[in-house]
Amino acid sequence: MMGRNAFVRMAVVGLCAVTLAACGEQKTGPTRIGIMLGVPSFKDATDAFKQGMIEQGYVEGQTILFDEVSANGDENAMAQGCERFVDGRVDLIFATTNGGSGACKKAIGDSGIPMVFAIVMNPMASGIVDSMERPSGNVTGVRNALSEYVGKRVEILTQLAPHVKRVWIPITAAYPTTKHFLPPVERAARTLGLTLTTTELATPQAIIDYLAATPDAPFDAIMIPPNMAPQTKIAFDAIINYAAERNLPVIGNSAKNMREGCLFSYHVDIGEEGRIAARMADRILKDETRVPYPVVTGEPVLNINGRVAEILGLAISDDLRAFGTVLYE
């Protein structure tokens, strides 16, 4: 005859079999986060995410461990890094860019590992989420509404440098962000009466070679697109040096570009997106019900390089000062 204690033990074993989270799979040890840095220019976002998690009370090396992969825009590296996270059963993945987030979403499959993303354009159209308000699959994050605000870069340029009539963009047509970036910029240029010229230059060396072969600039300003090639250091430095020698304003793609010699940038605060993502990740990790969390949208900010404006002989209006922040003045 089975005693009461034996019966209880068997009941507990049976319960464990159907509720692993309460028994065999109960969380022990530090929280492990996989971080996918899609391109190096968004390092500020992953750094801010890690700092944001620490501000939530985690202690790096003790209660939280970060495994960061820098893919340098390489799709294979993104896929391999995401698969490593899933194989290692991290507790959560933080991914940046459409490419990095898409690779992680694919790798996650039905593993149940939650993902928080940042710097992702049109996440529904990109297949990263199926709803903005109630995304399924333990995936949510911070949306970059680039296509909704990028046209304003052209408007700001006309206010800062009214003499500019021709703008050049070194573009990579196949790069995932181009379809979100270029059409609204083209529409804004037409509306404001500017001539917009794009040149297909898919590698840093192609950009360097083009500039070397074009001593007389057939344009009055340069706009840095959200593509990999022009944001690599060697290509970006070549663009800045070329522009400086000819007194051409350069419109940056991030606040980081201000330190490197651009006239202005109008872009979401990458660091703030990382901090918001950290707060979302903390809530998800602590919420056993894993209810759908809505996707949020990052807000663009204007940064103007006062030193570059002075070198170019450009005045910064009171309206622009009120709208944005003037740096290095």
Short mmCIF file of C-alpha atoms in Angstrom, two decimals:
data_model
loop_
_atom_site.label_atom_id
_atom_site.label_comp_id
_atom_site.label_asym_id
_atom_site.label_seq_id
_atom_site.Cartn_x
_atom_site.Cartn_y
_atom_site.Cartn_z
CA MET A 1 0.00 0.00 0.00
CA MET A 2 1.35 3.46 -0.98
CA GLY A 3 2.06 5.78 1.96
CA ARG A 4 1.01 9.41 1.94
CA ASN A 5 4.59 10.73 1.54
CA ALA A 6 5.23 8.46 -1.46
CA PHE A 7 2.00 9.66 -3.06
CA VAL A 8 3.01 13.30 -2.58
CA ARG A 9 6.44 12.64 -4.13
CA MET A 10 4.84 11.05 -7.19
CA ALA A 11 2.40 13.95 -7.51
CA VAL A 12 5.27 16.46 -7.45
CA VAL A 13 7.14 14.49 -10.12
CA GLY A 14 4.04 14.51 -12.29
CA LEU A 15 3.59 18.24 -11.81
CA CYS A 16 7.21 18.83 -12.84
CA ALA A 17 6.63 16.93 -16.05
CA VAL A 18 3.96 19.38 -17.18
CA THR A 19 5.31 22.59 -15.61
CA LEU A 20 9.03 22.54 -16.21
CA ALA A 21 9.36 26.21 -15.45
CA ALA A 22 8.34 25.49 -11.87
CA CYS A 23 10.66 22.51 -11.36
CA GLY A 24 13.40 21.14 -13.61
CA GLU A 25 13.72 24.35 -15.68
CA GLN A 26 13.60 26.80 -12.81
CA LYS A 27 15.98 29.71 -13.42
CA THR A 28 19.25 29.58 -11.51
CA GLY A 29 22.47 31.52 -11.88
CA PRO A 30 23.00 34.85 -13.63
CA THR A 31 20.75 36.18 -16.36
CA ARG A 32 22.42 35.71 -19.74
CA ILE A 33 21.81 38.21 -22.53
CA GLY A 34 22.83 37.77 -26.17
CA ILE A 35 23.54 41.11 -27.87
CA MET A 36 23.60 41.42 -31.65
CA LEU A 37 25.35 44.58 -32.89
CA GLY A 38 24.35 44.66 -36.54
CA VAL A 39 26.73 47.45 -37.60
CA PRO A 40 29.53 49.18 -35.63
CA SER A 41 27.99 52.66 -35.93
CA PHE A 42 25.25 51.61 -33.48
CA LYS A 43 27.65 50.63 -30.68
CA ASP A 44 26.19 53.46 -28.59
CA ALA A 45 22.89 51.55 -28.50
CA THR A 46 24.38 48.30 -27.20
CA ASP A 47 26.53 50.16 -24.67
CA ALA A 48 23.47 52.07 -23.45
CA PHE A 49 21.49 48.83 -23.25
CA LYS A 50 24.11 47.22 -21.02
CA GLN A 51 24.31 50.31 -18.83
CA GLY A 52 20.51 50.40 -18.69
CA MET A 53 20.39 46.82 -17.42
CA ILE A 54 22.92 47.69 -14.73
CA GLU A 55 20.74 50.66 -13.74
CA GLN A 56 17.86 48.19 -13.32
CA GLY A 57 19.87 46.54 -10.55
CA TYR A 58 21.83 43.83 -12.36
CA VAL A 59 25.54 43.41 -11.59
CA GLU A 60 27.67 42.53 -14.62
CA GLY A 61 29.65 39.36 -14.07
CA GLN A 62 27.50 38.36 -11.09
CA THR A 63 23.78 38.59 -11.77
CA ILE A 64 23.99 39.29 -15.51
CA LEU A 65 26.30 38.13 -18.31
CA PHE A 66 26.48 39.77 -21.75
CA ASP A 67 27.51 37.87 -24.88
CA GLU A 68 27.94 40.49 -27.62
CA VAL A 69 28.46 39.74 -31.30
CA SER A 70 29.56 42.53 -33.67
CA ALA A 71 28.53 41.45 -37.16
CA ASN A 72 29.94 44.44 -39.09
CA GLY A 73 26.95 44.32 -41.42
CA ASP A 74 27.74 40.76 -42.53
CA GLU A 75 24.61 38.64 -42.90
CA ASN A 76 26.44 35.36 -42.30
CA ALA A 77 27.99 36.72 -39.10
CA MET A 78 24.55 37.85 -37.94
CA ALA A 79 23.04 34.41 -38.58
CA GLN A 80 25.90 32.58 -36.86
CA GLY A 81 25.83 34.89 -33.85
CA CYS A 82 22.07 34.51 -33.40
CA GLU A 83 22.31 30.74 -33.69
CA ARG A 84 25.00 30.79 -31.00
CA PHE A 85 22.66 32.67 -28.68
CA VAL A 86 19.86 30.17 -29.24
CA ASP A 87 22.12 27.12 -28.92
CA GLY A 88 23.46 28.55 -25.67
CA ARG A 89 19.91 29.13 -24.37
CA VAL A 90 20.39 32.76 -23.40
CA ASP A 91 17.55 34.27 -21.38
CA LEU A 92 16.95 37.15 -23.80
CA ILE A 93 18.37 38.59 -27.02
CA PHE A 94 18.87 42.30 -27.68
CA ALA A 95 19.30 42.92 -31.42
CA THR A 96 20.00 46.06 -33.44
CA THR A 97 19.19 46.89 -37.08
CA ASN A 98 16.75 45.21 -39.43
CA GLY A 99 19.36 42.68 -40.52
CA GLY A 100 20.46 41.73 -37.02
CA SER A 101 16.93 41.57 -35.66
CA GLY A 102 15.66 39.58 -38.62
CA ALA A 103 18.47 37.04 -38.24
CA CYS A 104 17.75 36.64 -34.52
CA LYS A 105 14.00 36.32 -35.11
CA LYS A 106 14.69 33.51 -37.58
CA ALA A 107 17.14 31.75 -35.26
CA ILE A 108 14.78 31.96 -32.28
CA GLY A 109 12.06 30.00 -34.09
CA ASP A 110 9.88 28.26 -31.50
CA SER A 111 12.57 28.22 -28.80
CA GLY A 112 10.60 30.68 -26.67
CA ILE A 113 13.62 32.97 -26.12
CA PRO A 114 12.37 36.57 -25.94
CA MET A 115 13.91 39.29 -28.10
CA VAL A 116 13.99 43.07 -27.76
CA PHE A 117 15.14 45.08 -30.77
CA ALA A 118 16.22 48.65 -31.48
CA ILE A 119 17.01 50.73 -34.57
CA VAL A 120 14.60 48.73 -36.71
CA MET A 121 12.65 50.38 -39.51
CA ASN A 122 9.13 49.21 -40.39
CA PRO A 123 9.27 46.12 -38.14
CA MET A 124 5.92 44.81 -39.41
CA ALA A 125 6.79 45.14 -43.10
CA SER A 126 10.18 43.58 -42.32
CA GLY A 127 8.49 40.54 -40.75
CA ILE A 128 10.04 41.08 -37.32
CA VAL A 129 6.69 41.59 -35.56
CA ASP A 130 3.14 40.78 -36.59
CA SER A 131 1.57 43.66 -34.65
CA MET A 132 2.74 46.98 -33.24
CA GLU A 133 0.28 46.92 -30.33
CA ARG A 134 0.37 43.22 -29.38
CA PRO A 135 3.30 41.48 -31.09
CA SER A 136 3.40 37.73 -30.62
CA GLY A 137 6.35 35.39 -30.27
CA ASN A 138 8.03 37.16 -27.33
CA VAL A 139 9.39 39.85 -29.69
CA THR A 140 9.10 43.61 -29.18
CA GLY A 141 11.32 46.66 -29.18
CA VAL A 142 11.98 50.23 -30.27
CA ARG A 143 11.03 51.23 -33.80
CA ASN A 144 13.05 53.73 -35.82
CA ALA A 145 10.52 55.70 -37.88
CA LEU A 146 13.19 56.82 -40.37
CA SER A 147 10.86 57.07 -43.34
CA GLU A 148 8.62 59.45 -41.37
CA TYR A 149 11.30 61.96 -40.36
CA VAL A 150 14.25 61.64 -42.75
CA GLY A 151 12.76 64.06 -45.27
CA LYS A 152 13.12 66.81 -42.67
CA ARG A 153 16.90 66.56 -43.06
CA VAL A 154 16.47 68.22 -46.45
CA GLU A 155 14.32 70.98 -44.93
CA ILE A 156 16.86 71.63 -42.17
CA LEU A 157 19.64 71.79 -44.77
CA THR A 158 17.81 74.52 -46.67
CA GLN A 159 17.42 76.50 -43.44
CA LEU A 160 21.05 76.14 -42.39
CA ALA A 161 22.60 76.45 -45.85
CA PRO A 162 20.12 78.24 -48.15
CA HIS A 163 22.72 78.46 -50.93
CA VAL A 164 22.66 74.68 -51.41
CA LYS A 165 20.84 73.59 -54.56
CA ARG A 166 22.47 70.21 -55.33
CA VAL A 167 22.79 67.33 -52.87
CA TRP A 168 24.79 64.14 -53.46
CA ILE A 169 24.22 60.78 -51.75
CA PRO A 170 26.56 57.77 -52.09
CA ILE A 171 24.00 54.99 -51.98
CA THR A 172 23.86 51.20 -51.84
CA ALA A 173 20.55 50.31 -53.45
CA ALA A 174 20.49 46.75 -52.13
CA TYR A 175 21.14 47.75 -48.52
CA PRO A 176 17.99 47.03 -46.41
CA THR A 177 17.53 50.59 -45.13
CA THR A 178 17.74 52.29 -48.55
CA LYS A 179 14.08 51.60 -49.39
CA HIS A 180 13.03 53.36 -46.18
CA PHE A 181 15.47 56.27 -46.57
CA LEU A 182 15.64 57.31 -50.21
CA PRO A 183 11.99 57.81 -51.33
CA PRO A 184 11.10 60.36 -48.60
CA VAL A 185 14.38 62.22 -49.18
CA GLU A 186 13.65 62.37 -52.91
CA ARG A 187 10.13 63.69 -52.24
CA ALA A 188 11.44 66.37 -49.88
CA ALA A 189 14.09 67.46 -52.39
CA ARG A 190 11.49 67.84 -55.15
CA THR A 191 9.18 69.81 -52.87
CA LEU A 192 11.98 72.18 -51.84
CA GLY A 193 13.40 72.58 -55.34
CA LEU A 194 16.73 70.81 -54.75
CA THR A 195 18.49 68.56 -57.22
CA LEU A 196 19.26 65.20 -55.63
CA THR A 197 21.94 63.00 -57.19
CA THR A 198 22.68 59.44 -56.06
CA THR A 199 25.64 57.31 -57.08
CA GLU A 200 25.66 53.55 -56.56
CA LEU A 201 28.77 52.90 -54.44
CA ALA A 202 28.49 49.66 -52.50
CA THR A 203 31.96 49.50 -50.92
CA PRO A 204 34.20 51.92 -49.02
CA GLN A 205 36.84 51.70 -51.75
CA ALA A 206 34.26 52.54 -54.42
CA ILE A 207 33.44 55.74 -52.52
CA ILE A 208 37.11 56.65 -52.15
CA ASP A 209 37.75 56.01 -55.86
CA TYR A 210 34.73 58.08 -56.90
CA LEU A 211 35.83 61.07 -54.84
CA ALA A 212 39.38 60.82 -56.17
CA ALA A 213 38.03 60.85 -59.73
CA THR A 214 35.75 63.85 -59.06
CA PRO A 215 38.01 66.80 -58.15
CA ASP A 216 35.36 69.36 -59.14
CA ALA A 217 32.32 68.56 -57.04
CA PRO A 218 29.11 68.66 -59.13
CA PHE A 219 27.09 69.20 -55.93
CA ASP A 220 26.83 71.68 -53.04
CA ALA A 221 26.30 69.28 -50.12
CA ILE A 222 26.68 65.61 -49.22
CA MET A 223 24.19 63.50 -47.29
CA ILE A 224 25.35 60.36 -45.46
CA PRO A 225 22.75 57.61 -45.94
CA PRO A 226 22.02 54.82 -43.42
CA ASN A 227 24.15 52.41 -45.45
CA MET A 228 27.19 50.46 -44.32
CA ALA A 229 29.76 51.58 -46.93
CA PRO A 230 29.81 55.37 -46.31
CA GLN A 231 29.79 54.88 -42.54
CA THR A 232 32.94 52.77 -42.42
CA LYS A 233 35.81 54.85 -41.06
CA ILE A 234 37.94 54.98 -44.20
CA ALA A 235 35.05 56.00 -46.46
CA PHE A 236 33.57 58.43 -43.94
CA ASP A 237 36.95 60.11 -43.39
CA ALA A 238 37.39 60.41 -47.16
CA ILE A 239 33.98 62.10 -47.47
CA ILE A 240 34.68 64.52 -44.61
CA ASN A 241 38.13 65.45 -45.98
CA TYR A 242 36.75 65.90 -49.50
CA ALA A 243 33.98 68.16 -48.20
CA ALA A 244 36.29 70.18 -45.94
CA GLU A 245 38.65 70.95 -48.83
CA ARG A 246 35.71 72.32 -50.84
CA ASN A 247 33.66 73.96 -48.05
CA LEU A 248 30.75 71.58 -48.55
CA PRO A 249 28.31 70.82 -45.72
CA VAL A 250 27.84 67.15 -44.84
CA ILE A 251 24.57 65.92 -43.35
CA GLY A 252 25.26 63.13 -40.88
CA ASN A 253 23.28 60.01 -40.14
CA SER A 254 23.73 60.04 -36.36
CA ALA A 255 24.76 62.29 -33.49
CA LYS A 256 28.10 60.48 -33.47
CA ASN A 257 28.83 62.05 -36.86
CA MET A 258 28.92 65.47 -35.22
CA ARG A 259 32.22 64.61 -33.56
CA GLU A 260 33.59 63.63 -36.95
CA GLY A 261 32.86 66.84 -38.85
CA CYS A 262 29.27 66.81 -40.12
CA LEU A 263 27.23 70.01 -40.09
CA PHE A 264 24.15 68.45 -38.52
CA SER A 265 22.22 65.25 -37.95
CA TYR A 266 18.52 64.68 -37.47
CA HIS A 267 18.14 61.19 -36.16
CA VAL A 268 16.81 59.19 -33.24
CA ASP A 269 18.95 59.17 -30.11
CA ILE A 270 20.64 55.79 -30.47
CA GLY A 271 21.65 55.69 -26.82
CA GLU A 272 18.12 56.46 -25.70
CA GLU A 273 16.80 53.59 -27.83
CA GLY A 274 19.23 51.28 -26.02
CA ARG A 275 18.09 52.55 -22.62
CA ILE A 276 14.41 52.11 -23.50
CA ALA A 277 15.15 48.59 -24.74
CA ALA A 278 16.85 47.79 -21.42
CA ARG A 279 13.75 48.79 -19.47
CA MET A 280 11.61 46.64 -21.76
CA ALA A 281 14.00 43.70 -21.37
CA ASP A 282 13.94 43.98 -17.59
CA ARG A 283 10.14 43.90 -17.54
CA ILE A 284 10.03 40.88 -19.83
CA LEU A 285 12.60 38.96 -17.79
CA LYS A 286 10.63 39.58 -14.60
CA ASP A 287 7.19 38.92 -16.09
CA GLU A 288 6.46 35.18 -16.02
CA THR A 289 3.25 35.65 -18.00
CA ARG A 290 5.18 37.18 -20.92
CA VAL A 291 2.20 39.28 -22.03
CA PRO A 292 2.71 41.03 -25.40
CA TYR A 293 4.49 44.35 -24.98
CA PRO A 294 3.75 47.02 -27.61
CA VAL A 295 6.48 48.27 -29.93
CA VAL A 296 7.47 51.86 -29.11
CA THR A 297 8.87 54.56 -31.42
CA GLY A 298 12.12 56.47 -30.93
CA GLU A 299 11.96 60.26 -31.30
CA PRO A 300 14.38 62.09 -33.64
CA VAL A 301 16.58 64.90 -32.32
CA LEU A 302 18.50 67.66 -34.12
CA ASN A 303 22.18 68.21 -33.39
CA ILE A 304 24.12 71.02 -35.10
CA ASN A 305 27.90 71.33 -35.14
CA GLY A 306 28.49 74.98 -34.26
CA ARG A 307 32.18 74.82 -35.13
CA VAL A 308 31.53 73.47 -38.63
CA ALA A 309 28.77 76.04 -39.19
CA GLU A 310 31.23 78.81 -38.32
CA ILE A 311 33.91 77.42 -40.66
CA LEU A 312 31.35 77.27 -43.48
CA GLY A 313 30.12 80.79 -42.69
CA LEU A 314 26.60 79.62 -41.89
CA ALA A 315 24.29 81.29 -39.38
CA ILE A 316 22.21 79.17 -37.00
CA SER A 317 18.77 80.75 -36.60
CA ASP A 318 17.01 81.14 -33.27
CA ASP A 319 14.30 78.76 -34.52
CA LEU A 320 16.84 75.99 -35.16
CA ARG A 321 18.49 76.64 -31.80
CA ALA A 322 15.12 76.25 -30.12
CA PHE A 323 14.35 73.08 -32.08
CA GLY A 324 17.68 71.32 -31.58
CA THR A 325 21.02 71.37 -29.78
CA VAL A 326 24.11 73.23 -30.95
CA LEU A 327 27.33 71.38 -30.15
CA TYR A 328 30.99 72.47 -30.18
CA GLU A 329 30.16 76.17 -30.29
#
